[in-house]
Coordinates of C-alpha atoms and ligand atoms in Angstrom, one line a residue:
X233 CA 197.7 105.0 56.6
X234 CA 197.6 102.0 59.3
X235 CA 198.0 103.4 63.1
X236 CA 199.2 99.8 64.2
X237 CA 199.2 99.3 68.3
X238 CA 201.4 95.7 70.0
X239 CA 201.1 95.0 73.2
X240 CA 202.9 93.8 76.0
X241 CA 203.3 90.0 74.8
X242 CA 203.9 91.2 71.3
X243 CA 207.2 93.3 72.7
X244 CA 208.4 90.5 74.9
X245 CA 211.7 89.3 73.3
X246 CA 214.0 90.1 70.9
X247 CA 212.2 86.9 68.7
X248 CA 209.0 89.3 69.2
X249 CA 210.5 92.2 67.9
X250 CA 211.3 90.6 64.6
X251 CA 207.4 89.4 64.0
X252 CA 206.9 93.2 64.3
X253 CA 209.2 94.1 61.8
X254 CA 207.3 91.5 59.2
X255 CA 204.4 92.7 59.8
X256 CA 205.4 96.1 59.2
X257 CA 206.9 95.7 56.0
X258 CA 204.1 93.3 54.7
X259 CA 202.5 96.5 54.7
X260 CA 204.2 99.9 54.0
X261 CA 200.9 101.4 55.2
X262 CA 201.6 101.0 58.8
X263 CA 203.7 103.8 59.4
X264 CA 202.9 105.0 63.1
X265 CA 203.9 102.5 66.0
X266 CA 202.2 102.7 69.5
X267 CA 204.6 99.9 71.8
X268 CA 203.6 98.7 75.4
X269 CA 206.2 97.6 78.0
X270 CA 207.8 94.5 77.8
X271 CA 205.1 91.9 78.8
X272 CA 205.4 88.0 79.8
X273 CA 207.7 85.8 77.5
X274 CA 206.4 82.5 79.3
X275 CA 203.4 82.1 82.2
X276 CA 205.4 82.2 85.2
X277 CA 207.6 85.4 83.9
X278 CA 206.9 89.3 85.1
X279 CA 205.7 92.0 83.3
X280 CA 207.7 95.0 83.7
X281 CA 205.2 97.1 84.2
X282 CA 204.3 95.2 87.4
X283 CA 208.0 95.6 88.1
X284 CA 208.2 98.9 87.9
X285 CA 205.4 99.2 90.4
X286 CA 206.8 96.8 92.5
X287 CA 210.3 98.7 92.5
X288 CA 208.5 101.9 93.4
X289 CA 206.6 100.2 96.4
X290 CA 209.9 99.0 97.6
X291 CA 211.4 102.4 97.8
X292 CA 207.8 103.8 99.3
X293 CA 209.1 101.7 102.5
X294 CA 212.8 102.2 102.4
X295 CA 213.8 99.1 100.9
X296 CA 216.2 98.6 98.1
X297 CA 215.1 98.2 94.6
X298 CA 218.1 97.0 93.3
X299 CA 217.5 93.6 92.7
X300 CA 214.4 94.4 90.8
X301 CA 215.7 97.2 88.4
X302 CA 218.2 95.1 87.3
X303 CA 215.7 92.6 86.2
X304 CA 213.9 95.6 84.2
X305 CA 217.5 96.7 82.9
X306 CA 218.6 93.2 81.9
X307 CA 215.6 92.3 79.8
X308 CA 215.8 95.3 77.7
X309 CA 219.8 95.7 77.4
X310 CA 219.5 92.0 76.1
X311 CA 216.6 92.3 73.6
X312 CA 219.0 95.2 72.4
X313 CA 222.5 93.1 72.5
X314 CA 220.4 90.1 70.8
X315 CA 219.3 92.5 67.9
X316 CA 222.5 94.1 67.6
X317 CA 220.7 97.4 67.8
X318 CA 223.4 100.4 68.1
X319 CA 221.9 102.2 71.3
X320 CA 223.6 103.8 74.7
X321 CA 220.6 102.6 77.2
X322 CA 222.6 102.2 79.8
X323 CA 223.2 105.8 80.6
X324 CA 219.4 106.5 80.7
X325 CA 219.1 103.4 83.0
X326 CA 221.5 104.6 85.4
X327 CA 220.0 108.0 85.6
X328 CA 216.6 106.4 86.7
X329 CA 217.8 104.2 89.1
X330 CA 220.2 107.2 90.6
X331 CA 216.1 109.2 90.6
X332 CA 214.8 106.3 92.5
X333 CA 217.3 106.3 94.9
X334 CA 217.2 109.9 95.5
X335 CA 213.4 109.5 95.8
X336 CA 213.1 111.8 93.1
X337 CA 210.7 110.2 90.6
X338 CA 207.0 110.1 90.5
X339 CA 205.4 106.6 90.5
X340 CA 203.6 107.1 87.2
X341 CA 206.8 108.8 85.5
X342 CA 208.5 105.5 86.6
X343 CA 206.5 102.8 85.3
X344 CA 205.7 104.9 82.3
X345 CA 209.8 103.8 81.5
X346 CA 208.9 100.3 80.7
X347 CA 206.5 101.9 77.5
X348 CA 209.4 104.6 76.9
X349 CA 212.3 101.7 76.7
X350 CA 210.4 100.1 75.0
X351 CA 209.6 102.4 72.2
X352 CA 213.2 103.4 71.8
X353 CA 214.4 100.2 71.2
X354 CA 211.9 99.6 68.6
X355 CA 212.3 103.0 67.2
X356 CA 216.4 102.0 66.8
X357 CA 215.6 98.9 65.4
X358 CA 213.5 99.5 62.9
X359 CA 215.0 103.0 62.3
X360 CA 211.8 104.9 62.7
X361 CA 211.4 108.2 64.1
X362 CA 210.8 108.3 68.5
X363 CA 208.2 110.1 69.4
X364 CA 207.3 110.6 73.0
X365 CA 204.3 110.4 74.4
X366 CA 205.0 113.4 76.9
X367 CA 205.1 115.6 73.4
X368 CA 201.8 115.0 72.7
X369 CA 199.2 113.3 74.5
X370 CA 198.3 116.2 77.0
X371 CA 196.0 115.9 80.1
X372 CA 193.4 118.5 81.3
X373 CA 194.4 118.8 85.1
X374 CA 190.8 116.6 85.9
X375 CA 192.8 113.4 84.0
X376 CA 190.6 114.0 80.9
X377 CA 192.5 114.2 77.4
X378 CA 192.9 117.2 75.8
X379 CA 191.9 116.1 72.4
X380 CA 192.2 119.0 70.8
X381 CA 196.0 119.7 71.3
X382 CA 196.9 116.1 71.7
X383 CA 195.6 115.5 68.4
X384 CA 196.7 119.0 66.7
X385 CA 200.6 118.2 68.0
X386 CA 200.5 114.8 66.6
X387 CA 200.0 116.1 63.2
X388 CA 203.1 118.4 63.5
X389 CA 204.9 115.8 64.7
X390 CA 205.2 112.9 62.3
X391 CA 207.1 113.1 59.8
X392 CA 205.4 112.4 56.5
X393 CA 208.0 110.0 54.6
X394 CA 209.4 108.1 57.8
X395 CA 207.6 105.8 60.4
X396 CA 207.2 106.7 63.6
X397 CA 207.0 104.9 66.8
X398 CA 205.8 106.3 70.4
X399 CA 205.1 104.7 73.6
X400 CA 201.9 104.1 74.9
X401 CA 200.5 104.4 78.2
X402 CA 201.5 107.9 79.3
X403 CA 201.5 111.9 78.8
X404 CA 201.6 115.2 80.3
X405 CA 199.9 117.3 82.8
X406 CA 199.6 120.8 82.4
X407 CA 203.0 121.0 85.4
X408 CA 204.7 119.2 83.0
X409 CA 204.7 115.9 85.1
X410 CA 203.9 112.8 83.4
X411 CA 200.8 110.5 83.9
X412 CA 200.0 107.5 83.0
X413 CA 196.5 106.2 81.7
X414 CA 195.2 102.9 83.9
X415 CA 196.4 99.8 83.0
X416 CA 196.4 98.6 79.5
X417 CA 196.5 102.3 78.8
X418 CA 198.7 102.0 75.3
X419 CA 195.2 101.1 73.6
X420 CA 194.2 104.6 74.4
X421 CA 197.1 106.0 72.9
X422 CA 197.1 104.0 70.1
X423 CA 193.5 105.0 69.3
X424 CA 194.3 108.7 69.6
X425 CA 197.3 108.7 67.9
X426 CA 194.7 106.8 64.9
X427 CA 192.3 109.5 65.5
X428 CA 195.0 112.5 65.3
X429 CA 196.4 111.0 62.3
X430 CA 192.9 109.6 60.8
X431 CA 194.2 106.8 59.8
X432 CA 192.2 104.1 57.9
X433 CA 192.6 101.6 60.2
X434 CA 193.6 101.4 64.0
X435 CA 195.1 98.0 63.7
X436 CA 195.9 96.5 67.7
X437 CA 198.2 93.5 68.2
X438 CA 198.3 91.2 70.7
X439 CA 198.1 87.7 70.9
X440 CA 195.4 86.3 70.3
X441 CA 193.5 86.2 66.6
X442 CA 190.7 88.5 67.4
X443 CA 188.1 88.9 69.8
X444 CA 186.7 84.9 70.9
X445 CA 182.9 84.1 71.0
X446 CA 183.3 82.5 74.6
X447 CA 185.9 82.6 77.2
X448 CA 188.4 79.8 75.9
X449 CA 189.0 78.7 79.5
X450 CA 185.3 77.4 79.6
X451 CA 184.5 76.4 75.9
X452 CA 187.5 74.6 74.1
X453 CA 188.3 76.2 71.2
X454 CA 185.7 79.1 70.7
X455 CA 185.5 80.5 67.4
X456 CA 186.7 84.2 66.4
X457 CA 184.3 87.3 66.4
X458 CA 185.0 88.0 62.7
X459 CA 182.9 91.1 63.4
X460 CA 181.4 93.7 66.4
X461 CA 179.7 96.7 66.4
X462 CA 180.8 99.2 68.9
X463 CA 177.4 98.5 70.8
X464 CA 178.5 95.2 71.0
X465 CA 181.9 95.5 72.1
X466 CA 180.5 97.6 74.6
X467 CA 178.1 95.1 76.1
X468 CA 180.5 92.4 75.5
X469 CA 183.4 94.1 77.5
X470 CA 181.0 95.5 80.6
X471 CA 179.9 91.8 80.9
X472 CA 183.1 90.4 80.8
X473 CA 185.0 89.5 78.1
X474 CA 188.8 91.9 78.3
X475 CA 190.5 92.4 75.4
X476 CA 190.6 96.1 74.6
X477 CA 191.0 98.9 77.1
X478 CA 187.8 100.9 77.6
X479 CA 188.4 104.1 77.2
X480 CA 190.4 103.4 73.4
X481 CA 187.0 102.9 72.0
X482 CA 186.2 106.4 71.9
X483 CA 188.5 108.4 70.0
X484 CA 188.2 105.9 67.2
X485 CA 184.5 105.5 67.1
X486 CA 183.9 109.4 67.0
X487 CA 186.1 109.1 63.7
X488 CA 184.2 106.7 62.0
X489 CA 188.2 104.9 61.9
X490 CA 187.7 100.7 62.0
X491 CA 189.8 99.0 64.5
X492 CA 191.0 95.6 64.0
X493 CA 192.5 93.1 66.7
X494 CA 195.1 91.1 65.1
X495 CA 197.8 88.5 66.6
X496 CA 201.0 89.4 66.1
X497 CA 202.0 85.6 66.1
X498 CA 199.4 84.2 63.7
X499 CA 200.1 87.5 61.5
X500 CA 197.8 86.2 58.7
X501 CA 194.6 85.6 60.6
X502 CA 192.2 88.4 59.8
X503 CA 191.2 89.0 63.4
X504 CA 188.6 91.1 64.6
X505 CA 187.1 94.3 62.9
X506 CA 184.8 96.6 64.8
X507 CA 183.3 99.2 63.5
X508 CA 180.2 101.3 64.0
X509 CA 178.0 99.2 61.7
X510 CA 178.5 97.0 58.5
X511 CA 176.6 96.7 55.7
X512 CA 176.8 93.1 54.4
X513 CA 176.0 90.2 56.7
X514 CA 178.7 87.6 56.3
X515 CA 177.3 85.0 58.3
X516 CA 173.7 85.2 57.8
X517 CA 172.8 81.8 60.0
X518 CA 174.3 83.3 63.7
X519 CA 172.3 85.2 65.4
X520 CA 174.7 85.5 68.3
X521 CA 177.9 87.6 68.3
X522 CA 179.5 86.4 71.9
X523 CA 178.9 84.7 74.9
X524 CA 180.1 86.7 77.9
X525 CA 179.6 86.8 82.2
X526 CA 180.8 87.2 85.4
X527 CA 180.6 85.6 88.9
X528 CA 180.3 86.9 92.0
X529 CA 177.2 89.4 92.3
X530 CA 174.8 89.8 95.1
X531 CA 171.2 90.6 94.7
X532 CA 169.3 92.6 97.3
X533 CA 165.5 92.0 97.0
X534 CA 163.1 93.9 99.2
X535 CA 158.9 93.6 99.6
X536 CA 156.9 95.9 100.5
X537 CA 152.4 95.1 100.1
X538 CA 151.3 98.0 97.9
X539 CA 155.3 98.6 97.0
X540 CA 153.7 99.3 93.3
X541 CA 151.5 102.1 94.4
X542 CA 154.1 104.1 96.3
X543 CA 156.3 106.9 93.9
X544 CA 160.0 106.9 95.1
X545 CA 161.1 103.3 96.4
X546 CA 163.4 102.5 94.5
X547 CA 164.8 106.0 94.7
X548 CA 165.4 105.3 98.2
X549 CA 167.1 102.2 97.6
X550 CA 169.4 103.9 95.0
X551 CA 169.9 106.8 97.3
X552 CA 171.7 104.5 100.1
X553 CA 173.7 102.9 97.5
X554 CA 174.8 106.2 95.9
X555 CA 175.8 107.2 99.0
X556 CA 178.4 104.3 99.5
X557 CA 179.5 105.0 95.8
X558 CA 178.1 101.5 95.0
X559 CA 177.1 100.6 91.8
X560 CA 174.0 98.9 90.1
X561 CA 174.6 96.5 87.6
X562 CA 170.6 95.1 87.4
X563 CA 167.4 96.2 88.6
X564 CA 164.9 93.3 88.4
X565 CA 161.7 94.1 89.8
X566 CA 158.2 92.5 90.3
X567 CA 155.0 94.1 91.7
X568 CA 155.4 94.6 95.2
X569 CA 159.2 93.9 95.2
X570 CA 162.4 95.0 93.9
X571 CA 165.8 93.8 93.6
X572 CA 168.8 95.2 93.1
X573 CA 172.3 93.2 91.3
X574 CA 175.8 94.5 92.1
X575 CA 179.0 93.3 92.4
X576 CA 179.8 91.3 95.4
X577 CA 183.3 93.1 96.0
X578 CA 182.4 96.6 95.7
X579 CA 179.6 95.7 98.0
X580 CA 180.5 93.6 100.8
X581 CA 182.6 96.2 102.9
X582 CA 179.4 98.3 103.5
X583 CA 176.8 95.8 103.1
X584 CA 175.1 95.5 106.8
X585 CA 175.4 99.4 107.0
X586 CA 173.6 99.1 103.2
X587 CA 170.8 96.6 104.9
X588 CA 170.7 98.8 107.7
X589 CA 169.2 102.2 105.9
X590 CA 167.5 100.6 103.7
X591 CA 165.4 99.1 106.5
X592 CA 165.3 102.4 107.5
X593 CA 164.3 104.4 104.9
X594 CA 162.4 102.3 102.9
X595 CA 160.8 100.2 105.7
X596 CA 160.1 97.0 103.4
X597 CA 157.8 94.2 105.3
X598 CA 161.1 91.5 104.3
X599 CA 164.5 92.3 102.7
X600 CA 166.6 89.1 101.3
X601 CA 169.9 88.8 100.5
X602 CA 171.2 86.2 97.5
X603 CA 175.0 86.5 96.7
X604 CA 177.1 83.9 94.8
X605 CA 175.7 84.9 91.8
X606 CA 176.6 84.9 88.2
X607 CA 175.6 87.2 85.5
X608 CA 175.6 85.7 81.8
X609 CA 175.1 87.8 78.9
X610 CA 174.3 86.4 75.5
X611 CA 175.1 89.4 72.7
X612 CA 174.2 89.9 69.3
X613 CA 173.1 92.9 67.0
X614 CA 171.0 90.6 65.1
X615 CA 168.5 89.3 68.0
X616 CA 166.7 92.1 68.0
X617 CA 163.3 91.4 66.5
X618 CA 163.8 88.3 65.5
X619 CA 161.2 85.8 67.7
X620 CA 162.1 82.8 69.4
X621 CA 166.1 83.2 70.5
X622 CA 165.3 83.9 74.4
X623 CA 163.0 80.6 73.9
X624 CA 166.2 78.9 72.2
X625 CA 168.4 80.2 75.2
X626 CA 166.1 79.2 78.3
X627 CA 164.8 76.0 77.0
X628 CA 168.2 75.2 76.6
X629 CA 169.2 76.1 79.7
X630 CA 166.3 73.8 80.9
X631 CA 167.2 71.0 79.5
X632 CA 170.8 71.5 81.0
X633 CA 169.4 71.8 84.8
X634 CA 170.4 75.4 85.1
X635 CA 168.1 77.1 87.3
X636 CA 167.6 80.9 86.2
X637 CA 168.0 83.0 88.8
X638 CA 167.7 86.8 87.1
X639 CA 166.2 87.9 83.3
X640 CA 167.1 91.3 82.1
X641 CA 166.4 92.5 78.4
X642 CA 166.6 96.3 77.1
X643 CA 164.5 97.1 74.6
X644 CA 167.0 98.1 72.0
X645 CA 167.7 93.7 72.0
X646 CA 171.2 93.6 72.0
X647 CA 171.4 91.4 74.7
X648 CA 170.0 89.0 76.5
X649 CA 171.2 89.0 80.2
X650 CA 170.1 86.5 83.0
X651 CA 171.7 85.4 86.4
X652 CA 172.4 81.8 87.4
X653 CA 174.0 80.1 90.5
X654 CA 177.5 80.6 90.0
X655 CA 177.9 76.8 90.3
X656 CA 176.2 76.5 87.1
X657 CA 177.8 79.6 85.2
X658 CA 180.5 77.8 83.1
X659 CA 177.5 75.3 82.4
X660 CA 175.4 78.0 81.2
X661 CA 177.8 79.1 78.9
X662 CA 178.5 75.9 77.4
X663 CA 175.1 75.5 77.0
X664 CA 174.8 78.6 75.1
X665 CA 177.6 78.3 73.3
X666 CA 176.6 74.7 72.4
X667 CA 173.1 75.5 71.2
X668 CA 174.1 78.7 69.0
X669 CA 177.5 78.1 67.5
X670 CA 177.9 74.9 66.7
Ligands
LIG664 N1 202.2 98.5 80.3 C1 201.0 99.0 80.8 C2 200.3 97.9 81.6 O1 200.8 96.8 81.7 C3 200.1 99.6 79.7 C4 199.8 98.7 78.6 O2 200.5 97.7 78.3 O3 198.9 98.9 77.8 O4 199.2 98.1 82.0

């Protein structure tokens, strides 16, 4: 059984729609449906779930909505009336809007609609069962899951011998009101609903064939991840590259259940599979699995003559950034100095107070600030002790006038991390990219 997940592009138009039903019967396995809202038919067009918020912002300072909700309304009554699909929506959408008006609805219960509308429509179309989210997926009252009963309910559910399909994005608190997940939250119901079910595969749909090995905005035409471990995922998505919510990794992985990106318009491309670990190496020459980074960090370094005798500097130094909730991404560190990496936003509201009780409480003979940084992370399962692929990377970089800024390896050598200028980020990833894929 195939727990199959399509995303907001992949529920765009009616045209959209009918990709979903091919895929779907090219496989009789995928019986369980998890839909996003409505997503972006063309570049300059709106999601609706960023309508939705943007209608409930309106009516947060008393002005109309109107205009908005019938944008919402009007794209789903006309992928309906361009499917011919035999369903009263109108009568739902009217009670809504009369809840808006009246003030009455809950900012989460109303952009959880664009995943509900969604899913009924599909549910119609391809008469499958509707299931709704707020049956199942049940929060504790701290936001946690509660995976027990979420997953028990499921089961009772679905119906054995029909397909199901059920919005993503949202449940239930305990007083019955409904919440939604953060954004891009259907992953996370998809992956429970695959974990409830323990399905073979949690198959996610989007639109594009599989995770990429670069950022194709900096190298042309990177190559597809054929496979990633969880580690790597992991390491891959904290450094930068998007493509799956978070928090969807964990139900899966915990079941041992294989989850494979897939594009819902280039159904036959094999996408991505990731999985805890494989046994048989398909492509024995690259060592590398993805090229991944971010802009934008600042790096505070500190010195302090005998630093490396003293127990509890860097304690210190953690301690004022705890206290501001600020969190460190690197912790480079020499003998008499230490720095600290972390991203420029979070930082640069509290930063002089940050310089300020640092000097105070640490008392370091010179403090430094570097910021227009960029961290690059270069991630693969199979570096670790293999010799010679940091050499590959930084004489590289070398020879490509990127001046290293930042080196951080962990000893388990999944990665290889280093900051640069940001001027010379996309350059360091070309370079990388260059030197290990080609
Ligand atoms: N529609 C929601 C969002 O745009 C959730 C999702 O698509 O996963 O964030």
């Amino acid at each position: 059984m195939i727990v199959t997940k399509f995303g907001g592009s992949s529920m765009a138009d009616a045209g959209q729609y009918r990709k979903i039903q091919d895929i779907l019967l090219a496989n009789p396995d995928r019986r369980v449906v998890i839909v996003s809202a409505a997503g972006k038919r063309f570049p300059q067009d709106h999601k609706i779930t960023d309508l939705l918020y943007l209608c409930y912002a309106h009516t947060q300072y008393g002005v109309d909505c109107s205009g908005i909700f019938d944008m919402i309304a009007s794209r789903y009554l006309a992928i309906r009336d361009e499917l011919g699909i035999h369903l009263d929506l109108e009568t739902e959408l009217a009670a809504l809007k009369a809840r808006i008006d009246a003030k009455t609805v809950t900012q989460d219960e109303l952009v959880s609609r664009g995943e509900y509308f969604s899913a009924k429509l599909m549910a119609a179309f391809l008469g499958f069962q509707f299931i709704d989210a707020a049956e199942w997926v049940k929060f504790n009252f701290d936001g946690s899951v509660d995976l027990e009963t979420t997953y028990e309910t499921l089961k009772k559910l679905v119906w054995p011998d029909r397909g199901a399909v059920i919005p993503g994005f949202y449940g239930l608190m305990p007083d019955g009101r409904i919440k939604t997940f953060s954004r891009g939250g259907s992953d996370i119901t998809g992956a429970l609903a695959a974990a409830a079910l323990d399905a073979d595969v949690y198959e996610n749909w989007t639109d594009v064939s599989g995770l990429l090995m670069a950022d194709p905005r900096i190298v042309e035409n990177p190559q597809t991840i054929p496979e990633v471990t969880y580690d790597e995922l992991r390491e891959l998505s904290y450094s930068g590259a998007q493509v799956l919510h978070e928090d969807a990794i964990f139900p899966v992985r915990e079941k041992n259940i294989p989850l494979n990106i897939r594009n819902t318009n280039d159904p036959e491309a094999p996408g991505t599979l990731i999985q805890e670990r494989f046994s048989a190496d398909h492509n024995p020459d690259r060592f590398i699995t993805g090229i991944t980074g971010k802009k934008d960090f600042t790096i505070i370094s500190l010195s302090k003559r005998g630093m490396s005798n003293q127990v509890g500097v860097l304690r210190k130094v953690l301690t004022v950034l705890e206290r501001h909730s600020i969190s460190v991404d690197y912790v480079p560190n020499g003998i008499d100095n230490v720095s600290v990496v972390t991203p420029t936003e979070a930082l640069a509201p509290h930063l002089y107070t940050i310089m300020g009780e640092i000097q105070q409480e640490v008392e370091p003979d010179s403090m430094a600030l570097h910021d227009q940084i960029a961290v690059v992370a270069a991630v693969g399962r199979k570096m670790a002790f293999r010799p010679g692929i940091s050499g590959k990377i930084f004489a590289a970089l070398g020879e490509a006038g990127v001046n290293i800024r930042m080196i951080n390896q962990g000893p388990d050598e999944l990665n290889i991390i280093f900051g640069v200028d940001n001027k010379d980020f996309k350059t360091a990833i070309r370079v990388l990219y260059d030197s290990f894929v080609k």
